[in-house]
Tab-separated table of C-alpha atoms in Angstrom:
chain	number	residue	atom	x	y	z
A	200	UNK	CA	0.000	0.000	0.000
A	201	UNK	CA	1.316	3.370	-1.024
A	202	UNK	CA	0.509	4.844	2.329
A	203	UNK	CA	2.588	2.424	4.361
A	204	UNK	CA	5.645	2.653	2.162
A	205	UNK	CA	5.614	6.347	2.927
A	206	UNK	CA	5.575	5.606	6.591
A	207	UNK	CA	8.751	3.562	6.338
A	208	UNK	CA	10.689	6.496	4.925
A	209	UNK	CA	9.831	8.888	7.632
A	210	UNK	CA	13.323	9.927	8.741
A	211	UNK	CA	14.511	11.348	5.433
A	212	UNK	CA	12.004	13.877	4.106
A	213	UNK	CA	12.463	17.025	6.147
A	214	UNK	CA	16.137	17.474	5.306
A	215	UNK	CA	15.719	16.473	1.694
A	216	UNK	CA	12.881	18.924	1.284
A	217	UNK	CA	15.086	21.768	2.427
A	218	UNK	CA	17.885	20.646	0.114
A	219	UNK	CA	15.525	20.446	-2.848
A	220	UNK	CA	14.318	23.947	-2.287
A	221	UNK	CA	17.835	25.294	-1.898
A	222	UNK	CA	19.150	23.489	-4.964
A	223	UNK	CA	16.248	24.160	-7.265
A	224	UNK	CA	14.220	27.151	-6.161
A	225	UNK	CA	13.276	27.750	-9.781
A	226	UNK	CA	11.315	24.494	-9.855
A	227	UNK	CA	8.426	24.842	-7.448
A	228	UNK	CA	6.609	22.235	-9.490
A	229	UNK	CA	8.827	19.607	-7.867
A	230	UNK	CA	7.143	20.106	-4.519
A	231	UNK	CA	3.993	17.995	-5.144
A	232	UNK	CA	6.240	15.031	-5.974
A	233	UNK	CA	7.326	15.013	-2.341
A	234	UNK	CA	3.993	15.159	-0.522
A	235	UNK	CA	5.395	13.521	2.591
A	236	UNK	CA	7.641	16.533	3.061
A	237	UNK	CA	4.828	19.060	2.865
A	238	UNK	CA	4.384	20.727	6.278
A	239	UNK	CA	0.616	20.457	5.822
A	240	UNK	CA	0.949	16.719	5.152
A	241	UNK	CA	3.426	15.501	7.760
A	242	UNK	CA	4.574	11.909	7.561
A	243	UNK	CA	2.913	9.764	10.227
A	244	UNK	CA	5.197	8.407	12.917
A	245	UNK	CA	2.758	5.542	13.451
A	246	UNK	CA	0.146	3.899	11.273
A	247	UNK	CA	-2.714	2.038	12.958
A	248	UNK	CA	-4.463	-0.347	10.588
A	249	UNK	CA	-8.110	-0.653	11.683
A	250	UNK	CA	-9.414	-1.565	8.225
A	251	UNK	CA	-12.327	-3.948	8.469
A	252	UNK	CA	-12.966	-3.039	12.108
A	253	UNK	CA	-16.145	-1.320	13.269
A	254	UNK	CA	-16.242	1.732	15.493
A	255	UNK	CA	-15.388	2.135	18.297
A	256	UNK	CA	-12.389	-0.186	17.668
A	257	UNK	CA	-10.482	2.363	15.528
A	258	UNK	CA	-11.009	4.989	18.245
A	259	UNK	CA	-9.992	2.598	21.012
A	260	UNK	CA	-6.769	1.703	19.178
A	261	UNK	CA	-6.075	5.372	18.497
A	262	UNK	CA	-6.560	6.308	22.152
A	263	UNK	CA	-4.461	3.379	23.347
A	264	UNK	CA	-1.549	3.846	20.945
A	265	UNK	CA	-1.187	7.612	20.461
A	266	UNK	CA	1.136	7.612	23.486
A	267	UNK	CA	3.623	5.537	21.503
A	268	UNK	CA	4.589	8.588	19.451
A	269	UNK	CA	6.280	11.783	20.723
A	270	UNK	CA	4.219	14.912	21.274
A	271	UNK	CA	4.052	16.893	18.031
A	272	UNK	CA	4.227	13.814	15.791
A	273	UNK	CA	1.390	12.480	13.669
A	274	UNK	CA	-0.419	9.154	13.869
A	275	UNK	CA	-2.497	7.832	10.985
A	276	UNK	CA	-5.523	5.593	11.556
A	277	UNK	CA	-6.699	3.536	8.590
A	278	UNK	CA	-10.380	2.635	8.801
A	279	UNK	CA	-13.218	1.794	6.453
A	280	UNK	CA	-16.143	2.047	8.880
A	281	UNK	CA	-17.930	5.193	7.716
A	282	UNK	CA	-18.631	6.105	11.360
A	283	UNK	CA	-14.907	6.798	11.776
A	284	UNK	CA	-15.241	9.859	9.535
A	285	UNK	CA	-17.364	11.448	12.262
A	286	UNK	CA	-15.866	9.763	15.294
A	287	UNK	CA	-12.152	10.444	14.719
A	288	UNK	CA	-12.546	14.247	14.387
A	289	UNK	CA	-15.050	14.226	17.278
A	290	UNK	CA	-12.584	12.277	19.436
A	291	UNK	CA	-9.887	14.841	18.607
A	292	UNK	CA	-12.157	17.701	19.707
A	293	UNK	CA	-13.104	15.908	22.925
A	294	UNK	CA	-9.531	14.944	23.793
A	295	UNK	CA	-7.877	18.185	22.575
A	296	UNK	CA	-5.765	16.417	19.964
A	297	UNK	CA	-5.274	17.975	16.541
A	298	UNK	CA	-7.144	16.442	13.630
A	299	UNK	CA	-4.812	17.125	10.703
A	300	UNK	CA	-6.672	15.714	7.716
A	301	UNK	CA	-8.618	12.874	6.145
A	302	UNK	CA	-7.119	11.108	3.126
A	303	UNK	CA	-9.253	8.891	0.904
A	304	UNK	CA	-7.764	5.458	0.289
A	305	UNK	CA	-8.778	2.834	-2.253
A	306	UNK	CA	-10.569	1.182	0.625
A	307	UNK	CA	-11.599	3.506	3.464
A	308	UNK	CA	-9.722	6.508	4.734
A	309	UNK	CA	-6.517	7.498	6.513
A	310	UNK	CA	-7.127	9.885	9.385
A	311	UNK	CA	-4.096	11.919	10.450
A	312	UNK	CA	-3.923	13.097	14.049
A	313	UNK	CA	-1.167	15.121	15.708
A	314	UNK	CA	-0.451	14.266	19.337
A	315	UNK	CA	-0.722	17.525	21.302
A	316	UNK	CA	0.093	16.374	24.857
B	73	UNK	CA	-52.848	5.880	37.885
B	74	UNK	CA	-50.968	3.375	35.787
B	75	UNK	CA	-47.705	4.459	34.276
B	76	UNK	CA	-44.739	3.041	32.420
B	77	UNK	CA	-42.973	-0.014	33.827
B	78	UNK	CA	-39.928	0.804	35.930
B	79	UNK	CA	-36.827	1.582	33.923
B	80	UNK	CA	-38.748	2.354	30.738
B	81	UNK	CA	-36.796	5.310	29.351
B	82	UNK	CA	-37.763	5.154	25.686
B	83	UNK	CA	-40.794	7.451	25.546
B	84	UNK	CA	-39.437	9.141	22.409
B	85	UNK	CA	-39.927	5.830	20.581
B	86	UNK	CA	-43.358	5.268	22.064
B	87	UNK	CA	-45.205	6.369	25.175
B	88	UNK	CA	-47.058	3.562	27.000
B	89	UNK	CA	-50.820	3.616	26.414
B	90	UNK	CA	-52.475	6.315	28.501
B	91	UNK	CA	-55.352	5.103	30.748
B	92	UNK	CA	-57.617	7.673	29.095
B	93	UNK	CA	-56.811	6.092	25.734
B	94	UNK	CA	-57.631	2.623	27.010
B	95	UNK	CA	-61.031	3.745	28.315
B	96	UNK	CA	-61.909	5.647	25.148
B	97	UNK	CA	-60.695	2.796	22.950
B	98	UNK	CA	-62.799	0.157	24.701
B	99	UNK	CA	-65.898	2.356	24.558
B	100	UNK	CA	-65.385	3.227	20.918
B	101	UNK	CA	-64.737	-0.389	19.928
B	102	UNK	CA	-68.360	-1.077	20.854
B	103	UNK	CA	-69.875	2.257	19.837
B	104	UNK	CA	-67.761	3.306	16.851
B	105	UNK	CA	-67.335	0.206	14.716
B	106	UNK	CA	-69.706	1.214	11.909
B	107	UNK	CA	-68.766	2.990	8.670
B	108	UNK	CA	-68.705	6.738	9.400
B	109	UNK	CA	-69.450	7.446	5.731
B	110	UNK	CA	-72.916	5.859	5.862
B	111	UNK	CA	-76.229	7.367	6.918
B	112	UNK	CA	-77.881	4.917	9.321
B	113	UNK	CA	-77.856	5.221	13.103
B	114	UNK	CA	-74.763	3.181	13.993
B	115	UNK	CA	-72.823	4.891	11.195
B	116	UNK	CA	-73.869	8.324	12.437
B	117	UNK	CA	-72.639	7.364	15.917
B	118	UNK	CA	-69.258	6.395	14.440
B	119	UNK	CA	-69.171	9.690	12.515
B	120	UNK	CA	-69.943	11.619	15.705
B	121	UNK	CA	-67.120	9.861	17.562
B	122	UNK	CA	-64.715	10.586	14.735
B	123	UNK	CA	-65.715	14.231	14.499
B	124	UNK	CA	-65.506	14.642	18.285
B	125	UNK	CA	-61.982	13.199	18.163
B	126	UNK	CA	-61.114	15.597	15.345
B	127	UNK	CA	-62.472	18.562	17.319
B	128	UNK	CA	-60.544	17.548	20.417
B	129	UNK	CA	-57.239	17.213	18.542
B	130	UNK	CA	-57.876	20.516	16.772
B	131	UNK	CA	-58.536	22.212	20.087
B	132	UNK	CA	-55.261	21.020	21.642
B	133	UNK	CA	-53.339	22.000	18.502
B	134	UNK	CA	-55.083	25.360	18.219
B	135	UNK	CA	-56.405	24.775	14.696
B	136	UNK	CA	-59.829	24.303	13.072
B	137	UNK	CA	-61.412	20.819	13.102
B	138	UNK	CA	-61.735	20.825	9.309
B	139	UNK	CA	-57.956	21.250	9.097
B	140	UNK	CA	-57.286	17.959	10.944
B	141	UNK	CA	-57.080	14.575	9.196
B	142	UNK	CA	-56.405	11.199	10.764
B	143	UNK	CA	-53.870	8.976	9.002
B	144	UNK	CA	-52.812	5.390	9.580
B	145	UNK	CA	-49.500	6.460	11.172
B	146	UNK	CA	-47.274	9.424	11.856
B	147	UNK	CA	-45.101	8.299	8.970
B	148	UNK	CA	-48.060	8.368	6.596
B	149	UNK	CA	-48.923	11.871	7.786
B	150	UNK	CA	-45.350	12.971	7.004
B	151	UNK	CA	-45.347	11.324	3.583
B	152	UNK	CA	-48.695	12.887	2.645
B	153	UNK	CA	-47.635	16.324	3.894
B	154	UNK	CA	-44.332	16.319	1.995
B	155	UNK	CA	-45.423	14.666	-1.253
B	156	UNK	CA	-48.832	16.377	-1.305
B	157	UNK	CA	-47.231	19.756	-0.616
B	158	UNK	CA	-44.741	19.253	-3.444
B	159	UNK	CA	-47.388	18.025	-5.862
B	160	UNK	CA	-49.661	21.004	-5.255
B	161	UNK	CA	-46.862	23.439	-6.080
B	162	UNK	CA	-45.305	21.818	-9.126
B	163	UNK	CA	-45.887	24.960	-11.138
B	164	UNK	CA	-43.878	26.996	-8.599
B	165	UNK	CA	-40.954	24.584	-8.936
B	166	UNK	CA	-39.546	21.263	-7.847
B	167	UNK	CA	-37.131	22.425	-5.171
B	168	UNK	CA	-37.521	21.049	-1.634
B	169	UNK	CA	-35.735	22.327	1.481
B	170	UNK	CA	-35.262	19.997	4.446
B	171	UNK	CA	-32.743	19.865	7.289
B	172	UNK	CA	-30.071	17.219	7.710
B	173	UNK	CA	-31.578	16.144	11.039
B	174	UNK	CA	-35.179	15.499	9.982
B	175	UNK	CA	-36.798	12.183	10.848
B	176	UNK	CA	-36.059	9.465	8.304
B	177	UNK	CA	-39.703	9.604	7.097
B	178	UNK	CA	-39.071	13.175	5.865
B	179	UNK	CA	-35.683	12.306	4.388
B	180	UNK	CA	-37.059	9.230	2.623
B	181	UNK	CA	-39.873	11.318	1.118
B	182	UNK	CA	-37.188	13.783	-0.034
B	183	UNK	CA	-35.210	10.938	-1.629
B	184	UNK	CA	-38.326	9.816	-3.481
B	185	UNK	CA	-38.763	13.380	-4.725
B	186	UNK	CA	-35.158	13.328	-5.962
B	187	UNK	CA	-35.666	10.027	-7.763
B	188	UNK	CA	-38.661	11.640	-9.476
B	189	UNK	CA	-36.404	14.390	-10.806
B	190	UNK	CA	-36.903	16.931	-8.027
B	191	UNK	CA	-34.160	18.844	-6.271
B	192	UNK	CA	-33.453	18.821	-2.528
B	193	UNK	CA	-31.395	21.173	-0.360
B	194	UNK	CA	-30.441	19.797	3.052
B	195	UNK	CA	-29.728	22.525	5.609
B	196	UNK	CA	-27.072	21.671	8.201
B	197	UNK	CA	-27.094	22.176	11.966
B	198	UNK	CA	-24.702	23.396	14.645
B	199	UNK	CA	-22.987	21.207	17.247
B	200	UNK	CA	-26.184	21.162	19.323
B	201	UNK	CA	-28.228	19.947	16.364
B	202	UNK	CA	-29.993	23.283	15.933
B	203	UNK	CA	-30.785	24.896	12.600
B	204	UNK	CA	-29.704	28.487	11.972
B	205	UNK	CA	-32.868	30.312	10.770
B	206	UNK	CA	-30.770	32.599	8.532
B	207	UNK	CA	-29.108	29.597	6.902
B	208	UNK	CA	-32.503	27.977	6.392
B	209	UNK	CA	-33.883	31.189	4.885
B	210	UNK	CA	-30.894	31.394	2.548
B	211	UNK	CA	-31.766	27.950	1.146
B	212	UNK	CA	-35.203	29.165	-0.005
B	213	UNK	CA	-35.417	29.968	-3.732
B	214	UNK	CA	-38.068	31.268	-6.125
B	215	UNK	CA	-38.594	27.686	-7.331
B	216	UNK	CA	-38.868	26.205	-3.829
B	217	UNK	CA	-42.122	24.279	-3.615
B	218	UNK	CA	-41.952	23.271	0.060
B	219	UNK	CA	-39.782	23.705	3.158
B	220	UNK	CA	-39.634	21.176	6.028
B	221	UNK	CA	-38.515	21.687	9.607
B	222	UNK	CA	-39.030	19.413	12.599
B	223	UNK	CA	-40.373	21.041	15.758
B	224	UNK	CA	-37.710	19.293	17.816
B	225	UNK	CA	-35.178	16.615	17.136
B	226	UNK	CA	-36.185	13.047	17.923
B	227	UNK	CA	-32.689	11.834	18.804
B	228	UNK	CA	-31.231	14.654	20.872
B	229	UNK	CA	-34.278	16.713	21.888
B	230	UNK	CA	-33.043	20.024	20.469
B	231	UNK	CA	-35.941	22.395	19.764
B	232	UNK	CA	-35.804	24.031	16.351
B	233	UNK	CA	-36.524	27.713	15.638
B	234	UNK	CA	-39.910	27.036	14.026
B	235	UNK	CA	-41.293	30.560	14.530
B	236	UNK	CA	-38.290	32.254	12.870
B	237	UNK	CA	-38.214	29.801	9.967
B	238	UNK	CA	-42.000	30.101	9.524
B	239	UNK	CA	-41.591	33.866	9.287
B	240	UNK	CA	-38.887	33.505	6.604
B	241	UNK	CA	-41.094	31.070	4.672
B	242	UNK	CA	-44.086	33.390	4.931
B	243	UNK	CA	-41.997	36.284	3.588
B	244	UNK	CA	-40.904	34.102	0.654
B	245	UNK	CA	-44.468	32.789	0.177
B	246	UNK	CA	-43.307	29.195	0.564
B	247	UNK	CA	-45.369	26.723	2.622
B	248	UNK	CA	-43.657	25.248	5.672
B	249	UNK	CA	-44.252	21.674	6.808
B	250	UNK	CA	-43.511	20.975	10.482
B	251	UNK	CA	-42.917	17.416	11.651
B	252	UNK	CA	-44.079	17.822	15.241
B	253	UNK	CA	-44.052	14.143	16.219
B	254	UNK	CA	-41.778	14.686	19.224
B	255	UNK	CA	-43.484	17.842	20.510
B	256	UNK	CA	-47.240	17.446	20.227
B	257	UNK	CA	-48.673	16.599	23.628
B	258	UNK	CA	-45.552	17.737	25.449
B	259	UNK	CA	-45.152	21.344	24.384
B	260	UNK	CA	-47.067	23.801	22.219
B	261	UNK	CA	-45.743	24.146	18.689
B	262	UNK	CA	-45.222	27.728	17.476
B	263	UNK	CA	-47.602	28.741	14.694
B	264	UNK	CA	-46.995	30.075	11.223
B	265	UNK	CA	-46.674	26.727	9.459
B	266	UNK	CA	-48.837	25.423	6.618
B	267	UNK	CA	-48.896	21.682	7.311
B	268	UNK	CA	-48.037	19.620	10.371
B	269	UNK	CA	-47.714	15.932	11.199
B	270	UNK	CA	-47.935	14.134	14.531
B	271	UNK	CA	-48.174	10.599	15.851
B	272	UNK	CA	-50.598	9.417	18.549
B	273	UNK	CA	-48.436	6.746	20.169
B	274	UNK	CA	-45.922	9.441	21.140
B	275	UNK	CA	-48.499	10.924	23.554
B	276	UNK	CA	-49.969	7.684	24.909
B	277	UNK	CA	-52.505	7.091	22.172
B	278	UNK	CA	-52.650	3.797	20.289
B	279	UNK	CA	-50.144	2.999	17.540
B	280	UNK	CA	-51.445	3.311	13.998
B	281	UNK	CA	-52.910	6.801	14.307
B	282	UNK	CA	-51.235	9.805	12.779
B	283	UNK	CA	-52.466	13.359	12.493
B	284	UNK	CA	-52.071	15.486	9.393
B	285	UNK	CA	-52.995	19.165	9.683
B	286	UNK	CA	-53.421	21.224	6.540
B	287	UNK	CA	-54.148	24.887	7.284
B	288	UNK	CA	-56.790	26.679	5.234
B	289	UNK	CA	-55.447	28.391	2.121
B	290	UNK	CA	-52.599	25.896	1.881
B	291	UNK	CA	-52.165	24.302	-1.514
B	292	UNK	CA	-52.097	20.539	-1.134
B	293	UNK	CA	-52.846	17.743	-3.589
B	294	UNK	CA	-52.933	14.081	-2.681
B	295	UNK	CA	-50.031	12.089	-4.108
B	296	UNK	CA	-52.226	8.986	-3.880
B	297	UNK	CA	-55.262	7.827	-5.899
B	298	UNK	CA	-58.485	9.667	-5.075
B	299	UNK	CA	-60.542	8.399	-2.144
B	300	UNK	CA	-63.489	10.070	-0.444
B	301	UNK	CA	-62.290	9.389	3.135
B	302	UNK	CA	-61.014	12.076	5.505
B	303	UNK	CA	-62.060	14.939	3.284
B	304	UNK	CA	-60.275	13.337	0.314
B	305	UNK	CA	-56.956	13.787	2.108
B	306	UNK	CA	-56.314	10.254	3.429
B	307	UNK	CA	-57.441	7.104	1.658
B	308	UNK	CA	-58.910	4.140	3.516
B	309	UNK	CA	-61.566	3.356	6.102
B	310	UNK	CA	-60.985	5.436	9.227
B	311	UNK	CA	-59.994	3.651	12.452
B	312	UNK	CA	-62.648	5.409	14.523
B	313	UNK	CA	-61.938	3.716	17.891
B	314	UNK	CA	-58.204	4.431	17.580
B	315	UNK	CA	-58.839	8.062	16.603
B	316	UNK	CA	-61.151	8.485	19.606
B	317	UNK	CA	-58.531	6.951	21.896
B	318	UNK	CA	-55.799	9.152	20.397
B	319	UNK	CA	-57.843	12.295	21.038
B	320	UNK	CA	-58.672	11.303	24.615
B	321	UNK	CA	-55.013	10.525	25.290
B	322	UNK	CA	-53.866	13.822	23.792
B	323	UNK	CA	-56.257	15.852	25.931
B	324	UNK	CA	-55.229	14.022	29.143
B	325	UNK	CA	-51.505	13.843	28.352
B	326	UNK	CA	-51.248	17.523	27.413
B	327	UNK	CA	-53.035	18.528	30.636
B	328	UNK	CA	-50.697	16.376	32.750
B	329	UNK	CA	-47.613	17.698	30.997
B	330	UNK	CA	-48.312	21.162	32.398
B	331	UNK	CA	-47.038	19.791	35.708
B	332	UNK	CA	-45.090	16.723	34.635
B	333	UNK	CA	-43.116	18.474	31.879
B	334	UNK	CA	-41.125	20.715	34.251
B	335	UNK	CA	-40.581	17.738	36.576
B	336	UNK	CA	-39.243	15.606	33.705
B	337	UNK	CA	-37.121	18.535	32.566
B	338	UNK	CA	-35.545	18.756	36.018
B	339	UNK	CA	-34.814	15.000	35.939
B	340	UNK	CA	-33.203	15.435	32.525
B	341	UNK	CA	-31.111	18.272	33.948
B	342	UNK	CA	-29.976	15.947	36.703
B	343	UNK	CA	-28.903	13.360	34.107
B	344	UNK	CA	-27.170	16.016	31.991
B	345	UNK	CA	-25.243	17.191	35.056
B	346	UNK	CA	-24.479	13.857	36.728
B	347	UNK	CA	-23.411	11.611	33.846
B	348	UNK	CA	-20.311	13.658	32.887
B	349	UNK	CA	-19.359	13.791	36.568
B	350	UNK	CA	-19.566	10.061	37.154
B	351	UNK	CA	-18.588	8.617	33.778
B	352	UNK	CA	-15.267	9.675	32.238
B	353	UNK	CA	-15.043	10.489	28.534
B	354	UNK	CA	-18.709	11.163	28.014
B	355	UNK	CA	-20.271	13.831	25.840
B	356	UNK	CA	-23.823	15.009	26.518
B	357	UNK	CA	-25.258	16.092	23.179
B	358	UNK	CA	-28.126	18.346	22.165
B	359	UNK	CA	-29.032	21.870	23.210
B	360	UNK	CA	-28.844	22.179	27.022
B	361	UNK	CA	-31.572	24.852	27.192
B	362	UNK	CA	-33.646	24.909	24.013
B	363	UNK	CA	-34.660	21.267	24.323
B	364	UNK	CA	-37.672	19.045	24.883
B	365	UNK	CA	-38.436	18.338	28.537
B	366	UNK	CA	-38.013	14.564	28.393
B	367	UNK	CA	-35.050	13.692	26.130
B	368	UNK	CA	-31.356	13.570	26.959
B	369	UNK	CA	-28.691	11.920	24.843
B	370	UNK	CA	-25.059	11.217	25.671
B	371	UNK	CA	-22.252	9.337	23.976
B	372	UNK	CA	-19.706	7.229	25.824
B	373	UNK	CA	-16.306	7.049	24.159
B	374	UNK	CA	-14.856	3.589	23.537
B	375	UNK	CA	-18.144	1.741	24.027
B	376	UNK	CA	-20.186	-0.071	21.436
B	377	UNK	CA	-23.739	1.271	21.567
B	378	UNK	CA	-25.409	-2.094	21.177
B	379	UNK	CA	-23.328	-3.645	23.958
B	380	UNK	CA	-24.263	-0.766	26.264
B	381	UNK	CA	-27.965	-1.111	25.445
B	382	UNK	CA	-27.826	-4.849	26.106
B	383	UNK	CA	-26.058	-4.260	29.422
B	384	UNK	CA	-28.588	-1.613	30.478
B	385	UNK	CA	-31.437	-3.916	29.482
B	386	UNK	CA	-29.923	-6.599	31.713
B	387	UNK	CA	-29.940	-4.032	34.533
B	388	UNK	CA	-33.611	-3.266	33.868
B	389	UNK	CA	-33.471	-0.157	31.674
B	390	UNK	CA	-35.017	0.326	28.258
B	391	UNK	CA	-33.168	3.051	26.369
B	392	UNK	CA	-32.521	3.763	22.729
B	393	UNK	CA	-29.417	4.545	20.726
B	394	UNK	CA	-28.540	6.239	17.468
B	395	UNK	CA	-25.224	4.420	17.362
B	396	UNK	CA	-24.019	2.965	14.118
B	397	UNK	CA	-23.567	-0.408	15.710
B	398	UNK	CA	-27.198	-0.804	16.768
B	399	UNK	CA	-28.871	0.518	13.660
B	400	UNK	CA	-30.001	-1.954	11.033
B	401	UNK	CA	-28.452	0.249	8.403
B	402	UNK	CA	-24.816	-0.065	9.519
B	403	UNK	CA	-24.567	3.672	9.070
B	404	UNK	CA	-24.031	6.103	11.905
B	405	UNK	CA	-27.060	8.105	12.956
B	406	UNK	CA	-27.540	10.869	10.386
B	407	UNK	CA	-28.408	13.233	13.231
B	408	UNK	CA	-25.197	12.642	15.203
B	409	UNK	CA	-23.228	12.741	11.954
B	410	UNK	CA	-24.727	16.150	11.065
B	411	UNK	CA	-23.877	17.407	14.564
B	412	UNK	CA	-20.311	16.065	14.123
B	413	UNK	CA	-20.359	14.392	17.547
B	414	UNK	CA	-19.275	10.887	18.539
B	415	UNK	CA	-21.633	8.397	16.920
B	416	UNK	CA	-20.747	5.303	18.951
B	417	UNK	CA	-21.641	4.503	22.561
B	418	UNK	CA	-24.743	6.620	22.181
B	419	UNK	CA	-27.604	6.445	24.691
B	420	UNK	CA	-30.913	8.279	24.390
B	421	UNK	CA	-32.883	8.499	27.625
B	422	UNK	CA	-36.461	9.692	27.091
B	423	UNK	CA	-38.691	9.827	30.134
B	424	UNK	CA	-42.336	8.724	30.005
B	425	UNK	CA	-45.110	10.476	31.922
B	426	UNK	CA	-45.103	9.777	35.644
B	427	UNK	CA	-41.573	8.339	35.672
B	428	UNK	CA	-40.275	7.912	39.217
B	429	UNK	CA	-37.237	9.971	40.181
B	430	UNK	CA	-35.940	6.913	42.064
B	431	UNK	CA	-35.724	5.103	38.711
B	432	UNK	CA	-33.534	7.900	37.387
B	433	UNK	CA	-31.399	7.659	40.534
B	434	UNK	CA	-30.993	3.928	40.030
B	435	UNK	CA	-30.002	4.482	36.394
B	436	UNK	CA	-27.406	7.055	37.382
B	437	UNK	CA	-26.077	4.649	40.003
B	438	UNK	CA	-25.517	1.669	37.675
B	439	UNK	CA	-24.329	3.530	34.569
B	440	UNK	CA	-20.684	4.240	35.549
B	441	UNK	CA	-19.918	0.581	36.296
B	442	UNK	CA	-21.716	-0.622	33.184
B	443	UNK	CA	-19.647	1.698	30.990
B	444	UNK	CA	-16.328	0.880	32.619
B	445	UNK	CA	-17.005	-2.889	32.417
B	446	UNK	CA	-17.626	-2.596	28.693
B	447	UNK	CA	-14.542	-0.426	28.193
B	448	UNK	CA	-12.327	-2.912	29.982
B	449	UNK	CA	-13.900	-5.684	27.920
B	450	UNK	CA	-13.040	-3.792	24.726
B	451	UNK	CA	-9.397	-3.528	25.777
B	452	UNK	CA	-9.305	0.055	27.035
B	453	UNK	CA	-6.639	0.594	29.650
B	454	UNK	CA	-6.522	4.385	29.564
B	455	UNK	CA	-10.188	5.163	30.226
């Protein structure tokens, strides 16, 4: 899955992004080729695969495992229960975590959440 | 005075039969069995019972008797109001305005209208489930045939700004249909609407009786084949005994609610206040002030709604849930989704008339343990 392979390369992007910009500032078109380096689309430090699981399982796994990543990093939850589209952002509001974005996958969605505390 | 069995907290689904309804029903079964459309003695007695029931319902609703029609259910009243309202105004246009949190009977009628080539605008709600009257007004167009707004939400109890929306509709010369199923009998519905639907079993009447009100000077055309019954508005032989029982129950229930409504509202306040104090990670949803007296809904994080309902049933409580996991549809409740609140672990408590405060105390006492048991069972260690 495209999403996971991104997750495995998480150490590299930030530095490379800066180098790319310094080396080729005249080519802003290169930026979309490196989406994992985009500050608005940070690479997840942890991917929780809850595909095929009904809510509240994706939320339970998210709540249980978000402590595995450092504060400020992003966790991605993969889920295909449509209830997760409401429940993940609602959980973030209730628990004061930052809901970064929802990404549509071939099957289900990837929900990106930044750990705030 | 008989009342609901202990632990019955699902009045928003159906209120137990009111004693006044039972008495009226038994009397009318013997005295109102004949065909009210005929001209002999027993038929005239049935017609008198039916017309008395109509007058009684009209009186409680503050409308004229010839504006009230009995249907075979609340759902049928909604379908006739929506589809008949649209059909009568086809020349004005085929645009329908509803809200995202309407009862499924309204939304399903809207979907049918869409399949027939009509257009539907669905107005959203805020985090409390309340419609913004300005946003609703902005959805009205010159080709809008009908607008629909519930009097109050059936899942979270939030009261909608019917008076403001009715004023906007009047200014735009667009008829407003109000689905008042959750309010009639419990509170008075603000005026200004063109059509209204209600359901007798929500106020302690028998199931299988709906009320459709079409105000004078409202354009309405039946979406069904012609039939002479109920002033050509509702096809089929009238259920006279059930209509008589519904009217008797409405009169009695509405009178009792003058005192019982504030009492139920105070019990709901106690639930709204206590649950977040005793159960961690709980969100009470719905408007805390502009709400029906008897409904309170909360969502428990990390709990499957169906498991919680089963556990509460085991402990002697009948409650309802809009959770995705309990619904037959496998979709989250469209109301909770529109409010963007947690859709799982959802519990709707709706108090019937005469509910004992000790039952509410007992519920509040067993809930925290029930929730934490289920959370531990689901593998939560942090909650």
